Coordinates of C-alpha atoms in Angstrom, one line a residue:
M1 CA 103.5 16.4 -40.1
R2 CA 101.6 16.2 -37.5
Q3 CA 104.2 14.4 -35.6
W4 CA 106.3 17.4 -36.5
L5 CA 103.8 20.1 -35.2
A6 CA 104.1 18.2 -32.6
N7 CA 107.4 18.2 -31.3
V8 CA 107.2 21.3 -32.4
Y9 CA 104.7 22.9 -29.8
R10 CA 106.1 20.7 -27.4
L11 CA 109.6 21.9 -27.5
G12 CA 108.0 24.9 -27.5
V13 CA 105.9 24.7 -24.5
K14 CA 109.0 23.4 -22.6
E15 CA 111.4 26.3 -24.3
L16 CA 108.1 29.4 -22.2
R17 CA 109.0 27.5 -18.5
S18 CA 112.6 27.1 -19.3
L19 CA 112.4 31.3 -20.1
R20 CA 109.7 31.5 -17.0
A21 CA 112.1 29.9 -14.4
D22 CA 114.8 32.6 -15.5
P23 CA 114.0 35.7 -13.2
V24 CA 117.3 36.9 -14.5
L25 CA 115.7 37.1 -18.8
L26 CA 112.0 37.6 -17.4
V27 CA 113.4 41.1 -16.0
L28 CA 115.0 41.7 -19.1
I29 CA 112.2 41.7 -21.0
A30 CA 110.2 43.8 -18.8
Y31 CA 113.4 46.1 -18.3
V32 CA 113.2 47.0 -22.0
F33 CA 110.1 47.0 -23.3
S34 CA 109.2 49.2 -20.1
V35 CA 111.5 51.4 -18.6
A36 CA 113.9 51.5 -21.4
V37 CA 111.5 52.9 -23.8
Y38 CA 110.1 55.5 -20.9
A39 CA 113.7 56.5 -20.5
V40 CA 114.9 56.8 -23.9
A41 CA 111.6 58.1 -25.0
T42 CA 111.2 61.2 -21.9
G43 CA 115.8 61.3 -21.7
A44 CA 117.1 62.1 -25.3
R45 CA 115.3 65.1 -26.6
L46 CA 116.4 66.4 -30.0
E47 CA 114.0 69.5 -30.1
V48 CA 115.1 72.5 -28.4
I49 CA 113.3 72.8 -25.1
N50 CA 114.7 75.5 -22.0
A51 CA 117.7 76.5 -24.6
S52 CA 119.5 79.1 -21.8
V53 CA 119.9 82.8 -23.7
A54 CA 122.0 86.0 -23.3
Y55 CA 121.8 88.9 -24.5
V56 CA 124.4 92.4 -24.9
D57 CA 121.3 95.3 -25.1
L58 CA 123.9 98.5 -26.1
D59 CA 121.0 100.0 -28.1
R60 CA 117.8 99.5 -25.1
S61 CA 115.9 100.9 -27.9
D62 CA 112.0 99.0 -28.8
L63 CA 112.6 96.8 -31.0
S64 CA 115.4 95.5 -28.5
G65 CA 113.3 95.2 -26.4
R66 CA 110.4 93.3 -28.5
I67 CA 112.5 91.0 -30.0
I68 CA 113.9 89.7 -26.5
G69 CA 110.6 89.9 -25.2
A70 CA 109.2 87.6 -28.3
I71 CA 111.8 85.3 -27.2
L72 CA 109.6 82.8 -24.9
P73 CA 109.2 79.7 -23.3
P74 CA 109.4 76.2 -23.8
E75 CA 111.6 77.0 -25.9
F76 CA 113.7 79.4 -24.8
D77 CA 114.6 80.5 -20.8
T78 CA 114.1 84.0 -19.6
P79 CA 116.9 86.0 -21.7
E80 CA 119.1 87.4 -19.3
E81 CA 121.4 90.1 -19.9
I82 CA 125.6 90.0 -19.3
P83 CA 127.2 92.6 -19.9
A84 CA 129.6 92.9 -23.3
T85 CA 133.1 91.8 -22.3
D86 CA 131.3 88.5 -20.2
I87 CA 130.2 87.6 -24.1
A88 CA 133.4 85.5 -23.8
K89 CA 133.5 84.1 -20.5
V90 CA 129.7 82.5 -20.3
M91 CA 130.7 81.2 -23.9
D92 CA 133.9 79.3 -22.9
S93 CA 131.8 77.8 -19.3
G94 CA 129.2 76.9 -21.4
E95 CA 126.4 78.9 -19.5
F96 CA 123.8 79.6 -22.2
V97 CA 123.9 78.3 -25.4
F98 CA 123.5 81.3 -26.8
V99 CA 124.1 85.2 -26.8
L100 CA 122.4 87.8 -28.8
S101 CA 124.6 90.8 -29.5
F102 CA 122.5 94.7 -30.1
P103 CA 125.1 96.9 -31.1
P104 CA 124.5 100.6 -31.1
R105 CA 122.0 102.5 -32.9
F106 CA 120.6 99.1 -33.8
E107 CA 116.6 100.2 -34.6
A108 CA 118.5 103.6 -36.2
D109 CA 119.5 101.3 -38.3
V110 CA 116.3 99.3 -38.7
L111 CA 114.6 102.3 -39.6
A112 CA 116.9 103.8 -41.2
G113 CA 116.9 101.4 -44.4
L114 CA 120.5 100.1 -43.2
Q115 CA 121.7 96.8 -43.0
P116 CA 123.2 96.5 -39.2
S117 CA 124.5 93.6 -38.3
L118 CA 122.9 91.1 -35.4
Q119 CA 125.6 89.0 -33.6
L120 CA 124.5 86.1 -31.5
N121 CA 127.0 83.6 -30.8
V122 CA 126.0 80.0 -30.3
D123 CA 127.1 77.3 -28.3
A124 CA 127.3 74.4 -30.8
T125 CA 128.6 71.9 -28.7
A126 CA 124.9 70.0 -28.7
M127 CA 125.2 69.8 -32.9
V128 CA 121.0 69.5 -33.1
Q129 CA 119.7 72.0 -30.2
A130 CA 122.1 74.6 -31.4
G131 CA 120.8 74.7 -35.4
N132 CA 117.2 74.5 -34.4
G133 CA 117.5 77.2 -31.9
A134 CA 119.5 79.7 -33.8
V135 CA 117.1 78.6 -36.3
F136 CA 114.1 80.3 -34.4
L137 CA 115.8 82.1 -32.9
Q138 CA 116.3 84.0 -36.6
Q139 CA 113.1 83.4 -37.5
I140 CA 111.8 85.5 -34.1
I141 CA 114.4 88.0 -34.8
T142 CA 113.3 88.8 -38.3
G143 CA 109.3 88.2 -38.4
E144 CA 110.0 91.5 -35.0
I145 CA 111.6 93.1 -37.3
T146 CA 109.7 92.8 -40.1
K147 CA 106.2 93.8 -37.6
F148 CA 108.1 97.2 -36.3
V149 CA 109.5 98.5 -39.5
A150 CA 105.8 98.3 -40.7
R151 CA 104.7 99.3 -37.6
S152 CA 101.5 97.1 -36.9
D153 CA 101.3 93.9 -35.1
E154 CA 101.5 91.6 -38.2
A155 CA 103.8 91.1 -40.7
S156 CA 103.7 93.0 -43.9
A157 CA 102.3 91.7 -46.6
S158 CA 103.9 89.1 -48.8
S159 CA 103.3 88.1 -52.6
I160 CA 104.5 84.2 -51.4
D161 CA 102.5 83.2 -48.3
I162 CA 103.9 79.7 -47.4
V163 CA 101.8 76.8 -45.3
V164 CA 104.2 74.9 -43.7
T165 CA 102.1 71.6 -42.3
A166 CA 103.3 68.6 -40.0
Q167 CA 102.2 65.5 -41.0
F168 CA 102.1 62.3 -38.2
N169 CA 103.9 64.3 -36.0
P170 CA 102.5 68.3 -35.5
N171 CA 104.3 68.8 -32.2
L172 CA 107.3 67.8 -33.9
Q173 CA 108.5 66.1 -30.7
S174 CA 110.6 64.1 -30.4
T175 CA 109.2 61.6 -27.5
W176 CA 106.6 60.4 -31.0
F177 CA 109.7 59.0 -33.2
A178 CA 112.0 58.0 -29.8
S179 CA 109.2 55.9 -28.1
V180 CA 108.4 53.8 -31.0
M181 CA 111.8 53.2 -32.2
Q182 CA 112.9 52.0 -29.0
V183 CA 109.9 49.2 -29.2
I184 CA 111.0 48.7 -32.8
N185 CA 115.0 48.2 -31.9
N186 CA 114.2 46.0 -28.8
I187 CA 112.3 43.9 -31.0
T188 CA 115.4 42.8 -32.6
I189 CA 118.0 43.5 -29.8
L190 CA 116.1 40.4 -27.7
S191 CA 115.4 38.4 -30.8
V192 CA 119.0 37.9 -30.7
L193 CA 119.3 37.7 -27.2
L194 CA 116.6 34.9 -26.5
T195 CA 117.5 32.9 -29.3
G196 CA 120.9 32.6 -28.6
A197 CA 120.6 32.5 -25.0
A198 CA 118.2 29.5 -25.2
M199 CA 121.2 27.8 -27.3
I200 CA 123.8 28.9 -24.8
R201 CA 121.3 27.3 -22.5
E202 CA 121.2 24.0 -23.2
R203 CA 124.6 23.3 -24.0
E204 CA 125.3 25.0 -20.0
H205 CA 123.0 22.7 -18.7
G206 CA 123.8 19.8 -20.8
T207 CA 120.7 19.0 -21.9
I208 CA 121.5 19.2 -25.4
E209 CA 122.5 15.8 -24.9
H210 CA 119.1 14.9 -24.4
L211 CA 117.4 16.5 -26.9
L212 CA 120.0 14.5 -29.4
V213 CA 118.8 11.2 -27.6
M214 CA 114.7 12.1 -28.5
P215 CA 113.3 11.4 -31.6
V216 CA 113.3 15.0 -32.3
T217 CA 115.3 17.3 -35.6
P218 CA 117.2 20.2 -35.2
S219 CA 114.4 22.0 -38.0
E220 CA 111.3 21.3 -34.5
I221 CA 114.3 22.6 -32.1
M222 CA 114.5 25.7 -34.1
V223 CA 111.2 26.5 -35.1
A224 CA 110.2 26.2 -31.7
K225 CA 112.5 27.8 -30.0
I226 CA 111.6 30.4 -32.6
W227 CA 107.8 31.0 -32.3
A228 CA 108.1 30.7 -28.2
N229 CA 110.9 33.1 -27.9
G230 CA 109.3 35.3 -30.7
L231 CA 106.0 35.2 -28.2
A232 CA 106.8 36.1 -25.6
I233 CA 109.0 39.3 -27.8
I234 CA 105.3 40.3 -30.0
I235 CA 103.4 40.2 -25.8
G236 CA 105.8 42.2 -24.6
A237 CA 106.4 45.0 -27.7
I238 CA 101.8 45.0 -28.0
L239 CA 102.0 45.5 -24.1
S240 CA 104.2 48.5 -24.9
L241 CA 102.8 49.9 -27.8
W242 CA 99.8 50.0 -25.7
L243 CA 100.7 51.0 -21.8
V244 CA 103.9 53.1 -22.1
V245 CA 103.5 54.7 -26.4
Q246 CA 100.6 55.4 -25.5
G247 CA 99.4 54.6 -21.8
I248 CA 102.2 56.6 -20.1
L249 CA 104.2 58.5 -22.9
G250 CA 100.8 59.4 -24.9
V251 CA 101.8 58.8 -28.1
P252 CA 99.1 58.0 -30.5
I253 CA 99.4 54.8 -32.6
A254 CA 98.0 55.3 -36.3
G255 CA 98.1 51.8 -38.2
S256 CA 96.5 48.6 -37.3
I257 CA 98.1 46.1 -34.8
S258 CA 96.6 43.4 -36.7
L259 CA 99.1 44.4 -39.7
F260 CA 102.6 45.1 -37.6
I261 CA 101.9 42.3 -35.9
A262 CA 101.6 39.8 -38.7
G263 CA 104.9 41.1 -40.3
S264 CA 106.8 40.8 -36.7
V265 CA 105.9 37.5 -36.9
L266 CA 107.9 37.7 -41.0
Y267 CA 110.8 39.7 -39.5
L268 CA 111.0 37.7 -35.9
V269 CA 111.8 34.4 -38.7
S270 CA 115.3 36.3 -39.8
V271 CA 116.3 37.9 -36.5
T272 CA 115.8 35.4 -34.0
G273 CA 117.6 32.8 -37.3
L274 CA 120.1 35.2 -36.5
G275 CA 120.2 34.8 -33.1
I276 CA 121.0 30.9 -33.4
L277 CA 123.6 31.2 -36.5
L278 CA 125.7 34.1 -34.4
A279 CA 125.7 30.6 -31.2
T280 CA 126.6 27.9 -33.1
F281 CA 129.8 29.8 -33.1
T282 CA 130.2 30.6 -29.3
T283 CA 130.5 27.9 -26.4
S284 CA 129.8 30.2 -23.6
M285 CA 127.4 33.1 -22.7
A286 CA 130.1 35.9 -22.9
Q287 CA 131.5 34.3 -26.0
F288 CA 127.7 35.0 -27.6
G289 CA 127.9 38.4 -26.0
L290 CA 130.3 39.5 -27.7
L291 CA 129.8 38.1 -31.1
A292 CA 125.9 39.4 -30.9
L293 CA 126.9 43.1 -29.7
P294 CA 128.4 44.3 -33.0
V295 CA 125.8 42.8 -34.9
L296 CA 123.0 44.4 -33.4
V297 CA 124.9 47.8 -33.2
I298 CA 125.6 47.9 -37.0
M299 CA 121.9 47.1 -37.3
N300 CA 120.4 49.5 -35.0
L301 CA 122.7 52.1 -36.4
L302 CA 122.4 51.5 -39.8
S303 CA 118.6 50.6 -40.8
G304 CA 117.0 53.3 -40.5
S305 CA 115.8 53.8 -37.2
T306 CA 118.9 56.1 -35.5
T307 CA 119.4 57.7 -38.4
P308 CA 117.6 58.5 -42.0
M309 CA 118.8 56.1 -44.8
E310 CA 119.6 58.9 -47.2
S311 CA 122.3 59.9 -44.8
I312 CA 124.9 57.1 -45.4
P313 CA 126.5 56.4 -47.8
L314 CA 125.0 55.4 -51.2
W315 CA 126.7 52.2 -51.6
L316 CA 126.1 51.3 -48.3
Q317 CA 122.7 51.5 -48.3
Y318 CA 122.4 49.0 -51.4
V319 CA 124.5 46.6 -48.2
M320 CA 121.9 47.0 -46.1
Q321 CA 119.2 45.8 -48.0
A322 CA 120.1 42.1 -47.3
A323 CA 118.6 43.3 -43.3
P324 CA 116.3 42.3 -42.1
S325 CA 116.1 44.9 -40.0
T326 CA 115.8 47.7 -42.8
H327 CA 113.1 46.3 -44.3
F328 CA 111.4 46.0 -40.8
V329 CA 111.9 49.7 -39.5
A330 CA 110.4 50.9 -42.8
F331 CA 107.4 48.6 -42.5
A332 CA 106.5 49.6 -39.0
Q333 CA 107.3 53.1 -39.3
A334 CA 104.9 53.2 -42.2
I335 CA 102.4 51.3 -40.2
L336 CA 102.4 52.9 -36.3
Y337 CA 103.2 55.8 -37.4
R338 CA 101.9 57.1 -41.0
G339 CA 98.8 54.4 -40.5
A340 CA 99.8 52.7 -43.9
G341 CA 98.0 49.8 -44.8
L342 CA 98.8 46.4 -46.4
E343 CA 98.6 48.1 -49.9
V344 CA 101.9 50.1 -49.1
V345 CA 103.8 47.4 -47.4
W346 CA 103.5 44.3 -48.8
A347 CA 107.0 44.6 -50.5
D348 CA 108.8 45.1 -47.1
M349 CA 107.0 42.3 -46.1
A350 CA 108.0 40.1 -48.9
L351 CA 111.1 40.9 -48.7
M352 CA 111.1 40.3 -44.8
T353 CA 110.1 36.7 -46.0
V354 CA 112.3 36.0 -48.5
L355 CA 115.3 37.6 -46.6
G356 CA 113.6 35.4 -43.5
A357 CA 114.1 32.3 -45.4
A358 CA 117.4 32.8 -46.2
F359 CA 118.4 33.3 -42.7
F360 CA 116.4 30.1 -41.7
V361 CA 117.9 28.0 -43.9
V362 CA 121.5 29.2 -42.8
A363 CA 120.9 29.1 -39.3
L364 CA 119.2 25.4 -39.9
M365 CA 122.5 24.1 -41.9
R366 CA 124.8 25.7 -39.1
F367 CA 122.6 23.9 -36.8
R368 CA 122.9 20.6 -37.6
Q369 CA 126.7 20.3 -38.2
T370 CA 126.7 21.8 -34.5
M371 CA 124.4 19.0 -33.5
A372 CA 125.8 16.4 -35.0
S373 CA 129.6 17.4 -34.2
A374 CA 128.1 17.3 -30.4

């Protein structure tokens, strides 16, 4: 056992030196855990920010003025008035996302207890912004009408007082979600790519023959590649959480980083094993990239990091339970977002351990066959 550990250590050091000598992979790791995290978190915003609004006011009343005045930044730009004949033109050109149209006698009909129609045209090209923005505008309109009818700056009394508390992301900022999820997704991507690239590099450089004549076993070679590349990924993920997510983006990390690292190590065993398994079916880096790409896309899209698990078909939810990425995403979200402890995430850690062992055994069997036929 001592000799086995010594061989694993020495082979792992060799992997780290090979990684250090590969500037492309070093730049990739640095980019993925820095620029990529920042760009995705700040570039793809899902909430309503600076949405353009136009209005047609055929009423020219105090009520229509109050509603227009309540549409404020940062959710919306200052509303611009347009003639009624330009509604179709500005919507077709995409100049405005929302166009609000006040009919004549709107205020008089409201005060008379009638139910006048207030038209809101929405450019639903961007569905999320359109849907959320329409809800916000409806709330603004309803609130201002209620205040106006009550002849007060406070809403009329209601028999039900609804208090909404947004936990874990009180300002509902997509940056908080996207930044942490990007780090989690990048752990999966790099785990597959680095270990697979390490295997392909052995073939392309001809060092696989050197390994075959050395007194080392396939398990020693495989474990060495896993711990060496996994160490580089864990260090990059931790620095990304501290420097980029917390430092630059100002996103708080609620839970224990140590517990997150422990679960990430369990996850790395399975996903790096997957990278080695994919590499055994290819003979070049180009082939490996083409094979790994659809696997990574499916893992990221259906693991719950991009869309909630509840939004995919039920049968597919059951299928994805066999993917370690599904349990890692649930584990990471519970710790980093909600501050969960071991008593909450132990089940996900146990499942990652079982799946990791299964992936490791399958990858090891395939790796032994590959080395025997080399």
